[in-house]
PDB file of C-alpha atoms in Angstrom:
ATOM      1  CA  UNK J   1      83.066 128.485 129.232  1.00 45.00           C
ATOM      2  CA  UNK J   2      85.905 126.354 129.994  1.00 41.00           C
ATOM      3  CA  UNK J   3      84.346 123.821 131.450  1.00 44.00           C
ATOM      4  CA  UNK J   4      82.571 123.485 128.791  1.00 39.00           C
ATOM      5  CA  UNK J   5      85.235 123.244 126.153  1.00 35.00           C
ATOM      6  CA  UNK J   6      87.245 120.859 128.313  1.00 36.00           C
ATOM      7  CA  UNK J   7      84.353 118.644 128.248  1.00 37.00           C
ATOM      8  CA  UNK J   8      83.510 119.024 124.578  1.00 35.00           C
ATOM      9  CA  UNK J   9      87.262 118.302 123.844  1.00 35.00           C
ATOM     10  CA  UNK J  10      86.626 115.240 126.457  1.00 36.00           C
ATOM     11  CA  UNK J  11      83.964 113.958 124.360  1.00 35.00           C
ATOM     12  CA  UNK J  12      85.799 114.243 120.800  1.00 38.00           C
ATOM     13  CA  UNK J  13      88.973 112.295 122.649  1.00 33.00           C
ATOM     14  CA  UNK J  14      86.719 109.752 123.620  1.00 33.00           C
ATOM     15  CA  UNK J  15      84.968 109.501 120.865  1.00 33.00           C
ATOM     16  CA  UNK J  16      87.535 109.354 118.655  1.00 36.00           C
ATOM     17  CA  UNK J  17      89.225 106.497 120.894  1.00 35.00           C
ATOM     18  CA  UNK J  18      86.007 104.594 120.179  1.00 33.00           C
ATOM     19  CA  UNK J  19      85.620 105.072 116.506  1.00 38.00           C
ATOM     20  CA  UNK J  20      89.543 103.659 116.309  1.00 38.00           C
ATOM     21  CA  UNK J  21      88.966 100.756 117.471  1.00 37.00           C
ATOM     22  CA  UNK J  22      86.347  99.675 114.932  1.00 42.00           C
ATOM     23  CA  UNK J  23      88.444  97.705 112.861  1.00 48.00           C
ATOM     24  CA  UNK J  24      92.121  98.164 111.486  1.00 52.00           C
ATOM     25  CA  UNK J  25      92.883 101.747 111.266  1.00 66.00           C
ATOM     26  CA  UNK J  26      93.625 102.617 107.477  1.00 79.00           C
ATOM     27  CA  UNK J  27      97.382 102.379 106.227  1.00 86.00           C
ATOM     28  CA  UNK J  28      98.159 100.531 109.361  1.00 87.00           C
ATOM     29  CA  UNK J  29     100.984  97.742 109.164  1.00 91.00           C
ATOM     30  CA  UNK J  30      99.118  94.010 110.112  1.00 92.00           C
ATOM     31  CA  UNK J  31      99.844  93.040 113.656  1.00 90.00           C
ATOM     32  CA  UNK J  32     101.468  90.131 115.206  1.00 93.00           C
ATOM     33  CA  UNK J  33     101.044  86.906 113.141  1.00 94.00           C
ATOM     34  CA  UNK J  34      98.146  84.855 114.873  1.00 94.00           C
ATOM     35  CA  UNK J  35      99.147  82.131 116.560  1.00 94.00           C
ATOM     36  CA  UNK J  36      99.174  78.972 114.469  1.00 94.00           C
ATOM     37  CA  UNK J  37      99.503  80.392 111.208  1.00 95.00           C
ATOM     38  CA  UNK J  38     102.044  78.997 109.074  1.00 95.00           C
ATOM     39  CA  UNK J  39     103.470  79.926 105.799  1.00 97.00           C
ATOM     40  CA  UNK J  40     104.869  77.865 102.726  1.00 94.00           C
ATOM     41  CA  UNK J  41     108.411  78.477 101.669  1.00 90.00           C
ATOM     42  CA  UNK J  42     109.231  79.579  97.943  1.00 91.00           C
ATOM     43  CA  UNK J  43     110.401  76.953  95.831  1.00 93.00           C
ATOM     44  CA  UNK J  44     114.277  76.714  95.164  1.00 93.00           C
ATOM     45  CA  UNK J  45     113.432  77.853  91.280  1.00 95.00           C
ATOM     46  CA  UNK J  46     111.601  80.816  93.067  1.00 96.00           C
ATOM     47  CA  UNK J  47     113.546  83.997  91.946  1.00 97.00           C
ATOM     48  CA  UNK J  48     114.602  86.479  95.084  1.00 97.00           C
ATOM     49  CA  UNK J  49     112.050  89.576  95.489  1.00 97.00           C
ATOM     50  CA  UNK J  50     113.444  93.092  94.796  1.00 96.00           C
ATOM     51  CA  UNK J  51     114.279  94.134  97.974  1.00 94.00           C
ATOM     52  CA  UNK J  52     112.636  98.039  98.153  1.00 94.00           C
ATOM     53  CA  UNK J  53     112.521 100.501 100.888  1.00 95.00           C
ATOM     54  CA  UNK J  54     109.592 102.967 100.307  1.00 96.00           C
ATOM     55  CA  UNK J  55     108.155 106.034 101.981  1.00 94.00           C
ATOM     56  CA  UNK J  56     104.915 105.102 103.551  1.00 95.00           C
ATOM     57  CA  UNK J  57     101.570 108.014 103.010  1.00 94.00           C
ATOM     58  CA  UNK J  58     101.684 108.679 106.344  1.00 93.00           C
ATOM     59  CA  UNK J  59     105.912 110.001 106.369  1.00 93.00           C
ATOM     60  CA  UNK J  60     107.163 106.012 108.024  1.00 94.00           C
ATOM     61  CA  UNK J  61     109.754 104.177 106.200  1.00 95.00           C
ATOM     62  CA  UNK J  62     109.075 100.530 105.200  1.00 96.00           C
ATOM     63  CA  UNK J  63     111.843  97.829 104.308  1.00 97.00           C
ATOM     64  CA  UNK J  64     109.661  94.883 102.314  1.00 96.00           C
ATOM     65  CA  UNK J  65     112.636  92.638 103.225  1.00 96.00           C
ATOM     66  CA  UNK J  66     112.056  92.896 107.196  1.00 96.00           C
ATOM     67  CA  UNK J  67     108.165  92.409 106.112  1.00 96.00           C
ATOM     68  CA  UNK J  68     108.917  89.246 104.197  1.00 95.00           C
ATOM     69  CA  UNK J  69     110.954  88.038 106.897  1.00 95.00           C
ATOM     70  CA  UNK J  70     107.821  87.801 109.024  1.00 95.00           C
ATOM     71  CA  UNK J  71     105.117  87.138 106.255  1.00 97.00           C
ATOM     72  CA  UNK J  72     104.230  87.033 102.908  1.00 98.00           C
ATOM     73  CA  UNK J  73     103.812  90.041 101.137  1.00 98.00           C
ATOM     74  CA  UNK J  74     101.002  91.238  98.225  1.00 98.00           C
ATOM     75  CA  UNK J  75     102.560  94.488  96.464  1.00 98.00           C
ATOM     76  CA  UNK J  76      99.417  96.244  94.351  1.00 98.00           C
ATOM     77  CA  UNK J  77     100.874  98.509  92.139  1.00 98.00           C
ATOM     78  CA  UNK J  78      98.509 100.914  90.949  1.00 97.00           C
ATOM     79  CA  UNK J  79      97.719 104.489  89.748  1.00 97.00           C
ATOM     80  CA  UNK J  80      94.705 106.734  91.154  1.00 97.00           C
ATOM     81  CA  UNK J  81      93.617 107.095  87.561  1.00 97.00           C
ATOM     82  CA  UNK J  82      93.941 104.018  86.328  1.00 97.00           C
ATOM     83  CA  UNK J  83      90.032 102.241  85.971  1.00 97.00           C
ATOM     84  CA  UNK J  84      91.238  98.475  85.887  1.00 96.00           C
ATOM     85  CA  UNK J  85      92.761  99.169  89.349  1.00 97.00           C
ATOM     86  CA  UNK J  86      89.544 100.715  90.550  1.00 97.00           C
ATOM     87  CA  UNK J  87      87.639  97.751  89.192  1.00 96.00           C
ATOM     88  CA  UNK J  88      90.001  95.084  90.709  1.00 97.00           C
ATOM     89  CA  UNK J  89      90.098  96.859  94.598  1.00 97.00           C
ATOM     90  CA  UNK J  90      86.965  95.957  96.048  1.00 96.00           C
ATOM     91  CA  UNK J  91      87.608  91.875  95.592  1.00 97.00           C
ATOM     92  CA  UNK J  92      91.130  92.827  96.413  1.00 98.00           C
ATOM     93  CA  UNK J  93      89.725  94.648 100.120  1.00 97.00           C
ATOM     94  CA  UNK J  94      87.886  91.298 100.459  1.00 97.00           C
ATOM     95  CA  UNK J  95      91.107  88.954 100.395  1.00 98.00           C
ATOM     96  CA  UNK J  96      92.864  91.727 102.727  1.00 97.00           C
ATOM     97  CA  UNK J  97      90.340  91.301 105.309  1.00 95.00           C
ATOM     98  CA  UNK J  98      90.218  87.277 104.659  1.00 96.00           C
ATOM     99  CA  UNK J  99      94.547  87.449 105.196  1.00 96.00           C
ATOM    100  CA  UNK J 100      94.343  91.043 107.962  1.00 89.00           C
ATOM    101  CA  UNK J 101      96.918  89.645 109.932  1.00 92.00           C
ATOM    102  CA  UNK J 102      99.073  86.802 108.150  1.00 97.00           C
ATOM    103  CA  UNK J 103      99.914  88.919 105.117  1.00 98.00           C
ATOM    104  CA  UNK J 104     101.401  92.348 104.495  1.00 97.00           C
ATOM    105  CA  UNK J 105      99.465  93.978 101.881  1.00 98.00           C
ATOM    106  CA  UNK J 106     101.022  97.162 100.082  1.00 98.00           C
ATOM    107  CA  UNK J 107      99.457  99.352  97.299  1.00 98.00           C
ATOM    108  CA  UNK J 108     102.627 101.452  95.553  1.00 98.00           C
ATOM    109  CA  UNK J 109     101.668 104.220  93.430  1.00 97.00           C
ATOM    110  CA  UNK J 110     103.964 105.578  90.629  1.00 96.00           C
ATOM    111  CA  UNK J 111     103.036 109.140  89.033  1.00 93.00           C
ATOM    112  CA  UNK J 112      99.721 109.563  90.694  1.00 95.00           C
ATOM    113  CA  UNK J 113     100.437 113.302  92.878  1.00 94.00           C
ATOM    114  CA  UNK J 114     100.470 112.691  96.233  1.00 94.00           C
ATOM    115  CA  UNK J 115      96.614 114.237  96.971  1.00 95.00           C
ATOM    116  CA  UNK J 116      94.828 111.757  94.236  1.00 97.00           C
ATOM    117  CA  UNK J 117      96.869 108.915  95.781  1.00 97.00           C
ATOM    118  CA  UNK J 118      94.622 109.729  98.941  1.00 96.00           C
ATOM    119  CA  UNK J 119      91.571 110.369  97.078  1.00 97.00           C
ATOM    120  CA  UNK J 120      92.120 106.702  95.691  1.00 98.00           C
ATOM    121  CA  UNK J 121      92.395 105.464  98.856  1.00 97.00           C
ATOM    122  CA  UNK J 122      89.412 106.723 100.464  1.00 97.00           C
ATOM    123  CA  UNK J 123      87.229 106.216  97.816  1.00 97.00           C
ATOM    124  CA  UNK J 124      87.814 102.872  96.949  1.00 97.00           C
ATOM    125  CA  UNK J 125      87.934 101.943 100.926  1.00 97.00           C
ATOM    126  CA  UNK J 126      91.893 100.577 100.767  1.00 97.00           C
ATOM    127  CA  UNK J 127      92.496  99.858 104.808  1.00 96.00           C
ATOM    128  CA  UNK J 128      96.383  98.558 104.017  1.00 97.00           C
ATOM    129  CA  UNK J 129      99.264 100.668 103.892  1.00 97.00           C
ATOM    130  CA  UNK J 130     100.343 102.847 100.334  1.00 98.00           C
ATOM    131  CA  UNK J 131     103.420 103.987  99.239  1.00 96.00           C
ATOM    132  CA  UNK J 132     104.099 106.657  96.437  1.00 94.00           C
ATOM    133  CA  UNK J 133     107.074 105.946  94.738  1.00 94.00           C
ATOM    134  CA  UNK J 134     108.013 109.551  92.574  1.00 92.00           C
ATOM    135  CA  UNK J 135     111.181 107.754  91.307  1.00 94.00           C
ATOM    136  CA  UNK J 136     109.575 105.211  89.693  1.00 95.00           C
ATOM    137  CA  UNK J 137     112.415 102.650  91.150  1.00 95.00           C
ATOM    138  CA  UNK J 138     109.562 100.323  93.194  1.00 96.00           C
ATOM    139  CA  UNK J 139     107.960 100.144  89.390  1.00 96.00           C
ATOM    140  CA  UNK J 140     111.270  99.399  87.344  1.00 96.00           C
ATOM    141  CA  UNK J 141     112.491  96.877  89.833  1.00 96.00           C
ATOM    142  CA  UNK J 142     109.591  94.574  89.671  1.00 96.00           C
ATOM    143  CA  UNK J 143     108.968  95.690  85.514  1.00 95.00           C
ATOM    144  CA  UNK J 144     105.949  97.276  85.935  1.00 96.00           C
ATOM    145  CA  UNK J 145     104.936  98.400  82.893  1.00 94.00           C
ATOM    146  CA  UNK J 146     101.825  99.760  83.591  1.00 94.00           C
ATOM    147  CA  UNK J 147      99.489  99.372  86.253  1.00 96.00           C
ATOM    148  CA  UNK J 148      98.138  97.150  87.660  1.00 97.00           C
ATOM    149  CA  UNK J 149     100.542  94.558  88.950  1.00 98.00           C
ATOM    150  CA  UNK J 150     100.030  92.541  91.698  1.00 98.00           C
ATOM    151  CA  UNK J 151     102.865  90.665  93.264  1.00 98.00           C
ATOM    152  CA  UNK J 152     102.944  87.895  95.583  1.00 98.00           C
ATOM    153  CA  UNK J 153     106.229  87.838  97.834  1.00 98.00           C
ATOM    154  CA  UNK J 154     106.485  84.510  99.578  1.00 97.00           C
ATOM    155  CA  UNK J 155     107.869  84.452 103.223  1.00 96.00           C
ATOM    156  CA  UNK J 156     111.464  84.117 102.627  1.00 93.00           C
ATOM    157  CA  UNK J 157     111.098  86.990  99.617  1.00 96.00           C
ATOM    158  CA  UNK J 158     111.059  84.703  97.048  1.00 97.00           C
ATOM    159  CA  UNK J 159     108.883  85.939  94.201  1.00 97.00           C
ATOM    160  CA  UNK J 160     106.060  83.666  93.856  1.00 97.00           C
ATOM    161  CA  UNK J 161     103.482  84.935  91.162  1.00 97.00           C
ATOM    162  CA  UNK J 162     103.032  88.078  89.613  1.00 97.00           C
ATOM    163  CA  UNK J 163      99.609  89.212  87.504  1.00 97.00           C
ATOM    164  CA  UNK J 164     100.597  92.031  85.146  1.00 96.00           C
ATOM    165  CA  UNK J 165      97.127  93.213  84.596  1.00 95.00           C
ATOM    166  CA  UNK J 166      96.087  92.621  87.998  1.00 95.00           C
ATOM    167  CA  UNK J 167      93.937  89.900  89.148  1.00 96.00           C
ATOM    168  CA  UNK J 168      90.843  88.772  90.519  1.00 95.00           C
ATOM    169  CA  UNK J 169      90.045  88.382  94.278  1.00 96.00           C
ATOM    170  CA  UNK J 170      89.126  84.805  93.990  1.00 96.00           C
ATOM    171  CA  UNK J 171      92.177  84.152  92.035  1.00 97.00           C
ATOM    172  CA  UNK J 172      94.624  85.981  94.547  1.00 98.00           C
ATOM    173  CA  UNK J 173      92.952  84.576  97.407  1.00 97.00           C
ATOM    174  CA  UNK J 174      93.520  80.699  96.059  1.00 97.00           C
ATOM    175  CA  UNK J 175      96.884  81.901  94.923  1.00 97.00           C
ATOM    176  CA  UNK J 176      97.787  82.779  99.191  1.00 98.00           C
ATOM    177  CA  UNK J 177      96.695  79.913  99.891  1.00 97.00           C
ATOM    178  CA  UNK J 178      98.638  77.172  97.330  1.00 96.00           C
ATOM    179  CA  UNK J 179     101.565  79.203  97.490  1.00 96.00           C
ATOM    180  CA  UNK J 180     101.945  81.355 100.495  1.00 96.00           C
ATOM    181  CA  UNK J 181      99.641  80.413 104.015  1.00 96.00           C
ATOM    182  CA  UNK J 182      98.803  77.040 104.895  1.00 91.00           C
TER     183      UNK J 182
END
């Protein structure tokens, strides 16, 4: 009998090892920057990015100023109930895997409990990491009115476009490329 669980545990270890590595695990941070990649610096009119420290789903601590210090940065602000956000995500998902590596994308959700936040997530496939921010300081810093908002943080955290009622995939993914990733 305990054999037999040892190996069925086996087998669900391996397994599991296996299924992770099929693509980026969801909420996971990018990796290194690929070699070669480089990135377009804000221009001097650029106004500085709110600097924010946020509480990651999965209990880490993230500081978007040591993010932009590596990459650009996308912030999606959205709410798990909000439709417009649900109709924007899926081109969104499709410039995240066009940018996996070379830019940080973050969805931050504002009065959405904690359990539809996750909900959202798996539903509407989101791979990048989420904060929920119960304070509603991410959301007042960058005036965020009501979602969605998309913002697009340049390298050196200079603010370089914001969409107040979201945006399209095509048009974010042309955006990262004028103004952000060479």
């Amino acid at each position: 009998m305990r054999r037999a669980l040892a190996a069925l545990l086996a087998t669900g270890l391996v397994i599991g090892a296996l299924a992770g590595c099929a693509g980026t695990p969801r909420g996971q941070l990018p990796g290194p920057v690929p070699a070669g990649v480089e990135f377009r610096l804000a221009p001097d009119d650029a106004p500085p990015a709110p600097p924010l420290t946020l509480e990651l789903t999965d209990g880490t601590t993230l500081d978007l100023a040591e993010q932009w210090a590596e990459r650009p940065v996308v912030l999606v602000f959205f709410e798990s109930w909000c439709t417009r956000c649900t109709g924007q995500q899926g081109p969104i998902n499709d410039v995240v895997e066009e940018y996996e590596d070379q830019v940080l994308f973050l969805g931050v959700a504002n009065l959405s409990d904690p359990g539809d936040v996750a909900a959202y997530v798996e539903e509407n496939d989101i791979t990048y990491p989420v904060a929920v921010d119960p304070t509603g300081d991410a959301w007042l810093r960058y005036a965020v009115a009501e979602a969605p908002l998309v913002a697009l943080v340049g390298k050196d955290g200079g603010l370089l476009r914001g969409w107040p009622e979201g945006v399209t995939g095509r048009e974010l993914g042309a955006t990262i490329a004028e103004l952000a990733v060479r």
